[in-house]
Structure formats: structure tokens, C-alpha cells
PDB file of C-alpha atoms and ligand atoms in Angstrom:
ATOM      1  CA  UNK I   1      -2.179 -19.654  14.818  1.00  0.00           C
ATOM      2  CA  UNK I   2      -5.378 -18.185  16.471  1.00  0.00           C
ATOM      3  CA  UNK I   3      -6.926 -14.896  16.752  1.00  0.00           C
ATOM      4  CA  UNK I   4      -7.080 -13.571  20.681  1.00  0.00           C
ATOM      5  CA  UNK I   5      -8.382 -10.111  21.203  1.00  0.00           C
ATOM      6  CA  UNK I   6      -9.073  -7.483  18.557  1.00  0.00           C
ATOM      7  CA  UNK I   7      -6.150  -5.131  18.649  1.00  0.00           C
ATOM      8  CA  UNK I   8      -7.198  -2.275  16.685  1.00  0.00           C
ATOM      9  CA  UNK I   9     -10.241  -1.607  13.937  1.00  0.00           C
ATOM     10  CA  UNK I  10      -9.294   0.186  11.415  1.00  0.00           C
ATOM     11  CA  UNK I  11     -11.004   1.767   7.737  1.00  0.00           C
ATOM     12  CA  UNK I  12     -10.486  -1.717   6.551  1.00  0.00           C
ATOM     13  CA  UNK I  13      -8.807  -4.066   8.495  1.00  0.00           C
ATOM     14  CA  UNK I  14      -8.766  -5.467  11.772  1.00  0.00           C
ATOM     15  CA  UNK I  15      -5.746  -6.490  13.646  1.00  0.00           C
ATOM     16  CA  UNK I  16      -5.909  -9.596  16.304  1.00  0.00           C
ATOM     17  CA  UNK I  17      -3.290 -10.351  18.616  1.00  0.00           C
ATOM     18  CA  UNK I  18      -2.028 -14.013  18.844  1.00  0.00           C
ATOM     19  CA  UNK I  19      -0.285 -16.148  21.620  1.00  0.00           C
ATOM     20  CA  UNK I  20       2.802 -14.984  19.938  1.00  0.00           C
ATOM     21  CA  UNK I  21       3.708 -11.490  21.456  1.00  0.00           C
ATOM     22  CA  UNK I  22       5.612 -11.146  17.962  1.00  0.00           C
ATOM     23  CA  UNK I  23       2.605 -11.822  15.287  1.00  0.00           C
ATOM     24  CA  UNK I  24      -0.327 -10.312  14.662  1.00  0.00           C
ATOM     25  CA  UNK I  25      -3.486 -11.198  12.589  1.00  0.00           C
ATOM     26  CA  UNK I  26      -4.489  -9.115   9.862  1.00  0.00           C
ATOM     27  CA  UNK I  27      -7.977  -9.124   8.833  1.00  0.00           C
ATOM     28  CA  UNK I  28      -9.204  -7.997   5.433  1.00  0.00           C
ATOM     29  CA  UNK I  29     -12.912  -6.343   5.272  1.00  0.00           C
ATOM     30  CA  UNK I  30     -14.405  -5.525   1.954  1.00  0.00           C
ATOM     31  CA  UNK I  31     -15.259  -2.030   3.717  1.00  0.00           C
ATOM     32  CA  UNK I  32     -14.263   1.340   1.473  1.00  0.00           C
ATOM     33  CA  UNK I  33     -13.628   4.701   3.003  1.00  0.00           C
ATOM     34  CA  UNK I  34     -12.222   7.843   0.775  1.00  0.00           C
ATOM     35  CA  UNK I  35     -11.592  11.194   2.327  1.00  0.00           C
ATOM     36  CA  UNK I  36     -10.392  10.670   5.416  1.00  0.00           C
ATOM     37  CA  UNK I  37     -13.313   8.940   6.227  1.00  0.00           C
ATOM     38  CA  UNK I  38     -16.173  11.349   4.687  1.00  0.00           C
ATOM     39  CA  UNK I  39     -16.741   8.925   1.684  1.00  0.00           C
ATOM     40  CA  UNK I  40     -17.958   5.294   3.067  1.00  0.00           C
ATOM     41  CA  UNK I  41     -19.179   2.408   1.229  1.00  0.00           C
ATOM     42  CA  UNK I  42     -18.382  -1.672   0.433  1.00  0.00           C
ATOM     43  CA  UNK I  43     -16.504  -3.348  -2.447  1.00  0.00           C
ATOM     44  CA  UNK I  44     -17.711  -6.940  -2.682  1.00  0.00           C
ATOM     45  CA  UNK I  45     -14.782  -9.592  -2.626  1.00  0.00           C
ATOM     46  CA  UNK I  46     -12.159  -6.314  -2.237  1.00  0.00           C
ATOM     47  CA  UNK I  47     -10.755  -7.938   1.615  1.00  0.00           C
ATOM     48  CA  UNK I  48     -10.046 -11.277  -0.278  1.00  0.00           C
ATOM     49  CA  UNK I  49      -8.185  -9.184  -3.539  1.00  0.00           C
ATOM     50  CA  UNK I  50      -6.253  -6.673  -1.429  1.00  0.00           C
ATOM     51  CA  UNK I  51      -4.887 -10.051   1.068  1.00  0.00           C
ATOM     52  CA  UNK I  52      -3.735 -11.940  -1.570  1.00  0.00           C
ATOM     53  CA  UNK I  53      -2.449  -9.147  -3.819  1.00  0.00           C
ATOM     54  CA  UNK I  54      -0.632  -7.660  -1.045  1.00  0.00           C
ATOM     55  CA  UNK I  55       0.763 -10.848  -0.141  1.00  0.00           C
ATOM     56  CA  UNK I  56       2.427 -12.225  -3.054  1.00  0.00           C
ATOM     57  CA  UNK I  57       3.532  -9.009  -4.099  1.00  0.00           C
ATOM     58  CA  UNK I  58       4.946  -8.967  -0.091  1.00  0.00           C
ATOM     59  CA  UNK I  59       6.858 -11.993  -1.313  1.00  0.00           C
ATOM     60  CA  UNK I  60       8.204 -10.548  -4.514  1.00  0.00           C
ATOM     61  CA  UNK I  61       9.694  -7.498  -2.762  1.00  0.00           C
ATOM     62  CA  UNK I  62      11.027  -9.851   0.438  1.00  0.00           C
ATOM     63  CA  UNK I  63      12.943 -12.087  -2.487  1.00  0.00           C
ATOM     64  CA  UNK I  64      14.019  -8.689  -4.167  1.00  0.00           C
ATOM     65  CA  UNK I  65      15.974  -7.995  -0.738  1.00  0.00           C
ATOM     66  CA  UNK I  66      13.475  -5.543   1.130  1.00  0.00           C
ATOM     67  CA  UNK I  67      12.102  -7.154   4.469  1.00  0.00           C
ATOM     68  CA  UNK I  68       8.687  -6.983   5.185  1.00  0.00           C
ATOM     69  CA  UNK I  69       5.666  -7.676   7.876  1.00  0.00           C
ATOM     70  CA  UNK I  70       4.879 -10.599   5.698  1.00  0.00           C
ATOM     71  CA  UNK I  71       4.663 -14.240   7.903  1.00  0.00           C
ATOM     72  CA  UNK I  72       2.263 -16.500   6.112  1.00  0.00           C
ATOM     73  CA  UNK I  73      -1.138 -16.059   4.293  1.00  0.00           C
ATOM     74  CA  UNK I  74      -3.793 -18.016   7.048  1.00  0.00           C
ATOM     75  CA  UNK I  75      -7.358 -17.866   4.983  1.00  0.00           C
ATOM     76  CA  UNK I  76      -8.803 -15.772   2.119  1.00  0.00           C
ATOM     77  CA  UNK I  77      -8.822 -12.459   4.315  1.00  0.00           C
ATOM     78  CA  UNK I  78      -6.607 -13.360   6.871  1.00  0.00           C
ATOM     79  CA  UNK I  79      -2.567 -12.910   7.308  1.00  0.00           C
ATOM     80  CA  UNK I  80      -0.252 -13.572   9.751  1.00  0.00           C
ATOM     81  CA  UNK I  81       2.318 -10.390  10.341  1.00  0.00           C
ATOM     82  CA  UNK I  82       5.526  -9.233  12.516  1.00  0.00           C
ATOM     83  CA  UNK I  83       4.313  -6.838  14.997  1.00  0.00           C
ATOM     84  CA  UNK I  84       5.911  -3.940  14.327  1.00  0.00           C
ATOM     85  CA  UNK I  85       5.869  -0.113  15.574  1.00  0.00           C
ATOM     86  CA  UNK I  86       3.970   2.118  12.564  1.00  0.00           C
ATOM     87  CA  UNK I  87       6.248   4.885  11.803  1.00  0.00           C
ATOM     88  CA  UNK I  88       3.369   7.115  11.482  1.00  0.00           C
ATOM     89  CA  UNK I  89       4.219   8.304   7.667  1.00  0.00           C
ATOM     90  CA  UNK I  90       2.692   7.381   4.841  1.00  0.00           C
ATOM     91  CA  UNK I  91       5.497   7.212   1.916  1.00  0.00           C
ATOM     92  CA  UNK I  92       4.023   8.203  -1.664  1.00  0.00           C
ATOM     93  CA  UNK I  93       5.863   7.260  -4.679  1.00  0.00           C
ATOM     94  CA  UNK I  94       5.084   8.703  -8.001  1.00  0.00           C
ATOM     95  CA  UNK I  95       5.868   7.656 -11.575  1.00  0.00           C
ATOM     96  CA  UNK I  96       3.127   9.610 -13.203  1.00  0.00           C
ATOM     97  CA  UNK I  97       1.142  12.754 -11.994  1.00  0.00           C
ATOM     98  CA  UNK I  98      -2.644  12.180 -10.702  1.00  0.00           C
ATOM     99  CA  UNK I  99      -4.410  12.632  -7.287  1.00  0.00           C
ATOM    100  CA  UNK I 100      -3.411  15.064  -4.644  1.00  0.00           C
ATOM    101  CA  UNK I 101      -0.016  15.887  -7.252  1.00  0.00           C
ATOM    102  CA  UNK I 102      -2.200  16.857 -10.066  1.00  0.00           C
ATOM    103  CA  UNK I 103      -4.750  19.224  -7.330  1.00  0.00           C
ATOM    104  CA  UNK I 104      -1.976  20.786  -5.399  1.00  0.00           C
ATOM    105  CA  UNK I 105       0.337  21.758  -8.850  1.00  0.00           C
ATOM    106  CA  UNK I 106      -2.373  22.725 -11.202  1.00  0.00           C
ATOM    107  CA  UNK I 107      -1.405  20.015 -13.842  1.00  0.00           C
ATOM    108  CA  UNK I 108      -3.753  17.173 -15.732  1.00  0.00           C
ATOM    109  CA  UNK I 109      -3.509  13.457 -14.919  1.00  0.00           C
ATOM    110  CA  UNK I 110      -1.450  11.531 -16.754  1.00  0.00           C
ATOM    111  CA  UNK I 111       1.941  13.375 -17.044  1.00  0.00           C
ATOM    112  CA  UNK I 112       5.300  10.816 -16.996  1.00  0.00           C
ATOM    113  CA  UNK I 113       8.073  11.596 -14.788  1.00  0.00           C
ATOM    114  CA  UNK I 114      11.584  11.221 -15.513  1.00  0.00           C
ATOM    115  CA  UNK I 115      11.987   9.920 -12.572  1.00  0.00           C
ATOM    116  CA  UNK I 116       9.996   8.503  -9.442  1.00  0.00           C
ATOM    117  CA  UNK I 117       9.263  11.256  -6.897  1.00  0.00           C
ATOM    118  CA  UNK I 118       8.587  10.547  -2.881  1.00  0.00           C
ATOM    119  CA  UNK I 119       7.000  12.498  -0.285  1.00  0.00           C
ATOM    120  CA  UNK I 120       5.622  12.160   3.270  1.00  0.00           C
ATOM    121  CA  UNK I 121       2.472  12.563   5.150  1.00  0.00           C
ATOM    122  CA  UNK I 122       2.100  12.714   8.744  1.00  0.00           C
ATOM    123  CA  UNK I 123      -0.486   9.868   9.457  1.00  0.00           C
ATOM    124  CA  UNK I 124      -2.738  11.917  11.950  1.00  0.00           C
ATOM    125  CA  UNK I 125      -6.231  11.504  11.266  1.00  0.00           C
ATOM    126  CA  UNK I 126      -7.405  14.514  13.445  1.00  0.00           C
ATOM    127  CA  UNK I 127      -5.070  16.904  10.761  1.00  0.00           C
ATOM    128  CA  UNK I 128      -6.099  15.078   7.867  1.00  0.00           C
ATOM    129  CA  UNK I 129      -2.458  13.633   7.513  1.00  0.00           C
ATOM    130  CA  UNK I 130      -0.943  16.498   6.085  1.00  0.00           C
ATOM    131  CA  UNK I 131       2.244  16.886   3.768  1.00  0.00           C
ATOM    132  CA  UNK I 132       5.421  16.281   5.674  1.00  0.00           C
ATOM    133  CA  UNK I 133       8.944  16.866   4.498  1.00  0.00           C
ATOM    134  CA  UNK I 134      11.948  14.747   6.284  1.00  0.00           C
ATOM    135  CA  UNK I 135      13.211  17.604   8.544  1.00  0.00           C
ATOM    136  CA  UNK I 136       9.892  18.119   9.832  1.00  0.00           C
ATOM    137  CA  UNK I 137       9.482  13.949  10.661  1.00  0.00           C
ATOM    138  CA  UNK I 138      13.055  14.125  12.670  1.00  0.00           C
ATOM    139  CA  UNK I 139      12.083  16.940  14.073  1.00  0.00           C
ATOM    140  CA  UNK I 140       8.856  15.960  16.095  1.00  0.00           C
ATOM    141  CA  UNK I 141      10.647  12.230  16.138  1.00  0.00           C
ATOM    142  CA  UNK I 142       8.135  10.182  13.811  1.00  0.00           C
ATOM    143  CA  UNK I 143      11.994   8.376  12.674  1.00  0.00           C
ATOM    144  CA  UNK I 144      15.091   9.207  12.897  1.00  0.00           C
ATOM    145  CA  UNK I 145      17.676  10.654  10.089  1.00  0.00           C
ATOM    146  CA  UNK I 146      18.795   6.856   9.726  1.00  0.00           C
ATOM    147  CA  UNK I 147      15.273   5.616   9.307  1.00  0.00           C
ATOM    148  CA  UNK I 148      14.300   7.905   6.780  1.00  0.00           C
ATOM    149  CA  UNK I 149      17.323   7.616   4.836  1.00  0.00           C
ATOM    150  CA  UNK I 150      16.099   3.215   4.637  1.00  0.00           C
ATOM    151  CA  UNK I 151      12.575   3.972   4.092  1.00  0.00           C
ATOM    152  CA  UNK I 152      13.045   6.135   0.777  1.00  0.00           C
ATOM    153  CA  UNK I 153      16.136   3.957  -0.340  1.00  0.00           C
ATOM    154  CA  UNK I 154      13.778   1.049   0.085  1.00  0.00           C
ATOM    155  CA  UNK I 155      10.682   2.872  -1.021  1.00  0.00           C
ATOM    156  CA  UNK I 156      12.426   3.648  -4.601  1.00  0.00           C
ATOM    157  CA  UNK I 157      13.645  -0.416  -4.652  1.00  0.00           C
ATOM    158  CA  UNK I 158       9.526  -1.589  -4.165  1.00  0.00           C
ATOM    159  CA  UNK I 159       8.787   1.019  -7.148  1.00  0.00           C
ATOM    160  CA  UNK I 160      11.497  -0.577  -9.104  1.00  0.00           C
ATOM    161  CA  UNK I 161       9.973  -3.847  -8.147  1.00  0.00           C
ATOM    162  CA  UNK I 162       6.301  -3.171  -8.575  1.00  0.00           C
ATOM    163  CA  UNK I 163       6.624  -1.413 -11.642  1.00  0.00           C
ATOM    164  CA  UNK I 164       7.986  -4.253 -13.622  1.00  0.00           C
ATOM    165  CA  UNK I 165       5.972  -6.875 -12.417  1.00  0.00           C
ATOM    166  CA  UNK I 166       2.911  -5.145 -13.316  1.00  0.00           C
ATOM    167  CA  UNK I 167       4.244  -3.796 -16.837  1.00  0.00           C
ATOM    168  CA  UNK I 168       4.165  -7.494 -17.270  1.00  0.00           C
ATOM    169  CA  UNK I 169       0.661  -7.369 -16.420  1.00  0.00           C
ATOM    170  CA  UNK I 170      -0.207  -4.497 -18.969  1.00  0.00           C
ATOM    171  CA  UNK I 171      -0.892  -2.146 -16.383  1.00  0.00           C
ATOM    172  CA  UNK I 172       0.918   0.945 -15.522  1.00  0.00           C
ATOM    173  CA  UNK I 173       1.810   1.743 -11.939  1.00  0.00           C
ATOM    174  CA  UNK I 174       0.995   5.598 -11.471  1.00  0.00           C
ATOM    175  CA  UNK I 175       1.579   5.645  -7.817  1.00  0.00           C
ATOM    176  CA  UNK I 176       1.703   4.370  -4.637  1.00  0.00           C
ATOM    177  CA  UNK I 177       1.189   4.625  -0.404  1.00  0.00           C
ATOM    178  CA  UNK I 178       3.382   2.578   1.487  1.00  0.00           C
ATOM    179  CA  UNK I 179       3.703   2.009   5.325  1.00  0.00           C
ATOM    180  CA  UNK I 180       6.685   0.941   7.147  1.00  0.00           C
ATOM    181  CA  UNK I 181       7.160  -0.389  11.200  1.00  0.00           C
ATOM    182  CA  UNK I 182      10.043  -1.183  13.501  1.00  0.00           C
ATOM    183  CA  UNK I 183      10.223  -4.561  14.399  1.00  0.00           C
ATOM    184  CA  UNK I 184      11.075  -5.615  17.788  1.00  0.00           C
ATOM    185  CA  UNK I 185      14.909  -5.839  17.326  1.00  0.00           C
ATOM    186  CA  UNK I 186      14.340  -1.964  15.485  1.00  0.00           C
ATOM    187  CA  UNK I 187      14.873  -2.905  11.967  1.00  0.00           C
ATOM    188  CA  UNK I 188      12.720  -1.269   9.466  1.00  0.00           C
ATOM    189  CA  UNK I 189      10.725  -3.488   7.436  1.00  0.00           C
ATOM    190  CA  UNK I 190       7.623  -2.714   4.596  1.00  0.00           C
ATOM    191  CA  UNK I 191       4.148  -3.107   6.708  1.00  0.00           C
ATOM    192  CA  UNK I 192       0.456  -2.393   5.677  1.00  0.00           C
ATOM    193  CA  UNK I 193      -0.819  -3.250   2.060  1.00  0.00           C
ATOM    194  CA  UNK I 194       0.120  -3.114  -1.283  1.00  0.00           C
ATOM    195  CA  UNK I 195      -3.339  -3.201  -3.124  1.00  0.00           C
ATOM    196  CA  UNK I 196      -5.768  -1.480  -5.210  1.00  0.00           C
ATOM    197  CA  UNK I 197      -6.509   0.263  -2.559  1.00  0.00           C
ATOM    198  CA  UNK I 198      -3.334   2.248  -2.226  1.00  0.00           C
ATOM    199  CA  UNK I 199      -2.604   2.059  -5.792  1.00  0.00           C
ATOM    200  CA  UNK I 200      -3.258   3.856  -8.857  1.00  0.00           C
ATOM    201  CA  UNK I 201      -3.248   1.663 -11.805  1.00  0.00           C
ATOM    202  CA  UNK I 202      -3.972   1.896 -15.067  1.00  0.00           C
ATOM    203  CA  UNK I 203      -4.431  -0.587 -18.184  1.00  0.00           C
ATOM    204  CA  UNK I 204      -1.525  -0.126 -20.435  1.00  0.00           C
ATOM    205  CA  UNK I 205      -3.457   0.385 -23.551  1.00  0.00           C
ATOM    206  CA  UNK I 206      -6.842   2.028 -22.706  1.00  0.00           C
ATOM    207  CA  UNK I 207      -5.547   3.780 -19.137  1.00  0.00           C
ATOM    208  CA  UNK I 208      -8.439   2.654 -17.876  1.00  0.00           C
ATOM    209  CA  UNK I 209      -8.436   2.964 -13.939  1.00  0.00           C
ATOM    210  CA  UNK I 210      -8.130  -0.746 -12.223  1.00  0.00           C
ATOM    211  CA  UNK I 211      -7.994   0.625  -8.330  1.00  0.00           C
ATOM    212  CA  UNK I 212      -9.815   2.700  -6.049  1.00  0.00           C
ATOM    213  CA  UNK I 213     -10.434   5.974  -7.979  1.00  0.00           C
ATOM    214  CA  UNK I 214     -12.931   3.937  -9.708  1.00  0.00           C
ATOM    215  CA  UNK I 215     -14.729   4.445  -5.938  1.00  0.00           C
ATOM    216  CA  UNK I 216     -13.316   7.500  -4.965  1.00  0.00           C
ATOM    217  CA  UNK I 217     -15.030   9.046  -7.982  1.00  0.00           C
ATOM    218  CA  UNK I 218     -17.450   6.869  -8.711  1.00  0.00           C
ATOM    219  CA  UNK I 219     -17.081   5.897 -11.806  1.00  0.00           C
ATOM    220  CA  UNK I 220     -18.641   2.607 -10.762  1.00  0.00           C
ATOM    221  CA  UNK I 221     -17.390  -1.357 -11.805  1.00  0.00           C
ATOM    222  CA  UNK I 222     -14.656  -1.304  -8.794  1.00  0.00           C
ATOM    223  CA  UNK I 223     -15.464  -5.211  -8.280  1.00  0.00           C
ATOM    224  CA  UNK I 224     -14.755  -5.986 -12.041  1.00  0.00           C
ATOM    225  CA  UNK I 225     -11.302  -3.499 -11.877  1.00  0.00           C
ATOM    226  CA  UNK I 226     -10.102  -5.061  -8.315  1.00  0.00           C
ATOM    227  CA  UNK I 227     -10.553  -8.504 -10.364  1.00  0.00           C
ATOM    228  CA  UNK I 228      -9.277  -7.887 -13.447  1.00  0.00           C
ATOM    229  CA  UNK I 229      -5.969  -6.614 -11.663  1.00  0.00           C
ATOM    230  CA  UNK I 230      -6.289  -9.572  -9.319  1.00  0.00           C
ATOM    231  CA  UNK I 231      -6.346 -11.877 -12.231  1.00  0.00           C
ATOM    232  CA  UNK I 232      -3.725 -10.679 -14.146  1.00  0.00           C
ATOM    233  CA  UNK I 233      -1.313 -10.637 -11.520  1.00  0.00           C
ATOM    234  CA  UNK I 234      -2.350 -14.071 -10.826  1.00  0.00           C
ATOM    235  CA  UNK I 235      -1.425 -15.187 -14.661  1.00  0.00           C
ATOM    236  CA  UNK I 236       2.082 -13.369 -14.428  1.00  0.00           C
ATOM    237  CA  UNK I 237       2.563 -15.356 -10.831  1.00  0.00           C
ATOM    238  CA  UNK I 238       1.675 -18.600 -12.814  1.00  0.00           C
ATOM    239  CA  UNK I 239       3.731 -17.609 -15.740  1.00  0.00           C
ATOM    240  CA  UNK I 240       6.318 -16.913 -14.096  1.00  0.00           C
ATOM    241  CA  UNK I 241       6.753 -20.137 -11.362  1.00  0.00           C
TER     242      UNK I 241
HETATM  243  N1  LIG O   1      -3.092   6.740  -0.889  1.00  0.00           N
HETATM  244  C1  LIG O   1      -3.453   5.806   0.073  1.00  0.00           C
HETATM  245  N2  LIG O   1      -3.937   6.255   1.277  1.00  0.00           N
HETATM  246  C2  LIG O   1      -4.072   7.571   1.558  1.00  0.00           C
HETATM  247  C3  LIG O   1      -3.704   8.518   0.580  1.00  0.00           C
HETATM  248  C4  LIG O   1      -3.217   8.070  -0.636  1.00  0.00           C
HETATM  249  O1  LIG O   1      -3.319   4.605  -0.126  1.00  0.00           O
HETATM  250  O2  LIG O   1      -4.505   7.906   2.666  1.00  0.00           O
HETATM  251  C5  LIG O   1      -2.560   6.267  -2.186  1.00  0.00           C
HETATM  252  C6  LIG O   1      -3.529   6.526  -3.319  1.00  0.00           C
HETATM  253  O3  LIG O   1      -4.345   5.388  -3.552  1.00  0.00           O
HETATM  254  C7  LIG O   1      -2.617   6.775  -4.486  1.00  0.00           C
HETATM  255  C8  LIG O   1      -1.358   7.363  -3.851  1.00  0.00           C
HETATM  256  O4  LIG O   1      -1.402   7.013  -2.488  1.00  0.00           O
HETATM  257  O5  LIG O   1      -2.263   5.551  -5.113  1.00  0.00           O
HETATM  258  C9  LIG O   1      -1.244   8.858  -4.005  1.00  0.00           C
HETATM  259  O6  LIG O   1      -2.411   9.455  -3.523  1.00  0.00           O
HETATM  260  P1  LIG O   1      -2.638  11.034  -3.611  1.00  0.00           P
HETATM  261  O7  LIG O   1      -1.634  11.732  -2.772  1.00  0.00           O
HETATM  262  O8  LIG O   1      -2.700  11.441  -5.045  1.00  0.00           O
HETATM  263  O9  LIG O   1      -3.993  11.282  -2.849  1.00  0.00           O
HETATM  264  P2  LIG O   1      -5.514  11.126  -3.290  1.00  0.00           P
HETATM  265  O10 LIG O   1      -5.654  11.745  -4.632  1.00  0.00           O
HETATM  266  O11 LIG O   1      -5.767   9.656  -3.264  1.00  0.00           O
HETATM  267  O12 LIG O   1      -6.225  11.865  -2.197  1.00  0.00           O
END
């Protein structure tokens, strides 16, 4: 499969279209960009991380049940996807308070949750993709009542999924963005990444930060972090054949 004309540029990837009307091509750039845009800068080696992590863990959650954009991994930053229909949310699922959650409720970092919590924000760059509950989305027809009610059912099933496979990998899984689209035939299926990029993670035993706080806040040695996740997840992939 071969890349036609660029589709869409985003923060950091590109999107091709192919001779199939279908599939797209995902490219991966090592490009970095933190509030909304205000914060730029490159991680070296982060395009080739965030394809391959998001693509076997893609597989992991496709075998668990939950369909995704996944096709077939083409090179070291690029992917071959279902074209699908962004439902312009972006799902958050928390296990553990940090980020915006910590900010907004006055509360430290770090704080376990009984259970996972999920919320919405409207992906609209020119509002700074504000917080968004359900009623609101049906309301101005981002999904429907049906959609949403799939998107957090299969939301909570990737946490379940994620979170073990990287306990496995010493690291705990504080949160996480996802993005879902509407295939073709209108079925609801997991789209974007699954990466450092979009989530928090944390060594087990020294909470160190593995993702992109590390460049958010610049605590510096992102490379090393996106790596060290990388290989870890690569050990538990071999382990676990
Ligand atoms: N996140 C993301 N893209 C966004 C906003 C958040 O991937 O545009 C991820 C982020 O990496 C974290 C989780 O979603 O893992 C929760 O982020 P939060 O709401 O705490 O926002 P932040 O503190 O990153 O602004």
C-alpha cells in the first residue's frame, strides 16, 4: 500500500490517503506540542515509539474484543488504518488523580481511585477543547445516546486492558486520552494512539514519570522515558508470545 495525497497534518502525525477509499496512512513525526499548541518542541525517536506502542497495544485490545482503526504496521513510523469519521471527543480515563483533575479539584498528584472515572472534551481547537458532559455531546450531535453509551463501555474495557498489561511492565497507568471514529458501515471502533503521548505513566516503584509530562514540564530525559516504556512493553510482548 502507497501513500497518495496528504490528507490532513496534524501536532504529530500526518494522514495520507491510499488507492483504497477505506485505508488511510498514518504517519508518525517525532514533533511535541503541549498546550494546545503554545508549548512546541521534538522528541528524538518518539514517531517510531508512539507507532509501535500504539500498535501492539491496538492488537491487544482488538484480541480483548474492542475493534479498532488498526490494519497493519507498514514501516517504523508508518501504519495502515480504517478510515473512519472522528467523533470529535476526546475520552479521558482516570485511575489515579494528576493533570487537569488534580488543577481543576484542588487535590495533589498521586491520589488512587476506587474506581476508574471518564469524562469528555469537545475536540475544538479554537475553544481549547473544553470539558463536555454526555448530554451536552447529544445535544449539539458530536454522537448519539447509542454511541456514547459504546464508547465509555468500551473505554472502561481498554482501561481494564491497559492497566494489566502494563502492571506487568512495573508501571502504573494513571490515565489516559482515547479517540474513537465511525467506520464506513457506522460501527464505532478505537482510533488515534495509545502512547506516551496520551498517557500518564509511572514506574511502579519510584513513580517516576515515563510519558509526556516529562516534556510538558520539562523535567528533561523524555527520549530515555519514551524508551524505557518502549522496552519494557517490548519484554512483556516477548514474554508473553
Ligand atoms: N491527554 C491527551 N491529549 C490532550 C489532553 C490530554 O493525550 O489533548 C492525555 C494526557 O496525556 C493524560 C490524560 O489525557 O494522560 C489526562 O490529561 P489531563 O486532562 O490531566 O490534561 P493535561 O494535564 O495533560 O492538560
Amino acid at each position: 500500500m502507497e501513500k497518495k495525497s496528504l490528507l490532513y497534518e496534524g501536532k504529530a502525525k500526518k494522514v495520507y490517503q491510499t488507492e483504497n477509499p477505506e485505508q488511510l496512512i498514518v504517519q508518525y513525526k517525532d514533533d511535541a506540542t503541549a498546550f494546545n499548541g503554545l508549548k512546541k518542541g521534538t522528541v528524538a525517536g518518539k514517531g517510531i515509539i508512539n507507532n509501535q506502542m500504539s500498535n501492539r497495544l491496538m492488537r491487544l485490545i482488538e484480541k480483548s474484543g474492542v475493534p479498532t482503526h488498526y490494519v497493519e504496521e507498514l514501516s517504523e513510523r508508518e501504519t495502515l488504518v480504517k478510515r473512519v469519521t472522528i467523533v470529535p471527543l476526546e475520552v479521558i480515563i482516570r485511575n489515579i488523580s494528576a493533570g487537569s483533575f488534580s488543577k481543576r479539584y484542588g487535590v495533589e498528584e498521586g491520589i488512587e481511585f476506587e474506581n476508574p472515572t471518564i469524562e469528555f472534551s469537545y475536540k475544538n481547537d479554537e475553544l481549547g477543547d473544553p470539558l463536555i458532559n454526555s448530554y451536552h455531546a447529544i445535544a449539539l450531535k458530536l454522537a448519539t445516546e447509542e454511541e456514547i453509551a459504546t464508547i465509555k463501555d468500551y473505554s472502561f474495557r481498554i482501561n481494564e486492558v491497559l492497566k494489566n498489561i502494563w502492571k506487568e511492565c512495573g508501571v502504573i497507568l494513571v490515565d489516559f486520552k482515547l479517540e474513537f471514529g465511525k467506520t464506513s458501515d457506522g460501527r464505532i471502533v478505537l482510533a488515534d494512539e495509545i502512547s506516551p503521548d496520551t498517557c500518564r505513566l509511572w514506574d511502579e516503584k519510584t513513580k517516576k514519570k515515563l510519558d509526556k509530562d516529562r516534556f510538558r514540564r520539562d523535567l528533561g530525559g523524555t527520549e530515555d522515558a519514551y524508551a524505557e516504556v518502549m522496552s519494557r512493553l517490548t519484554k512483556y510482548l516477548s514474554d508473553n508470545k
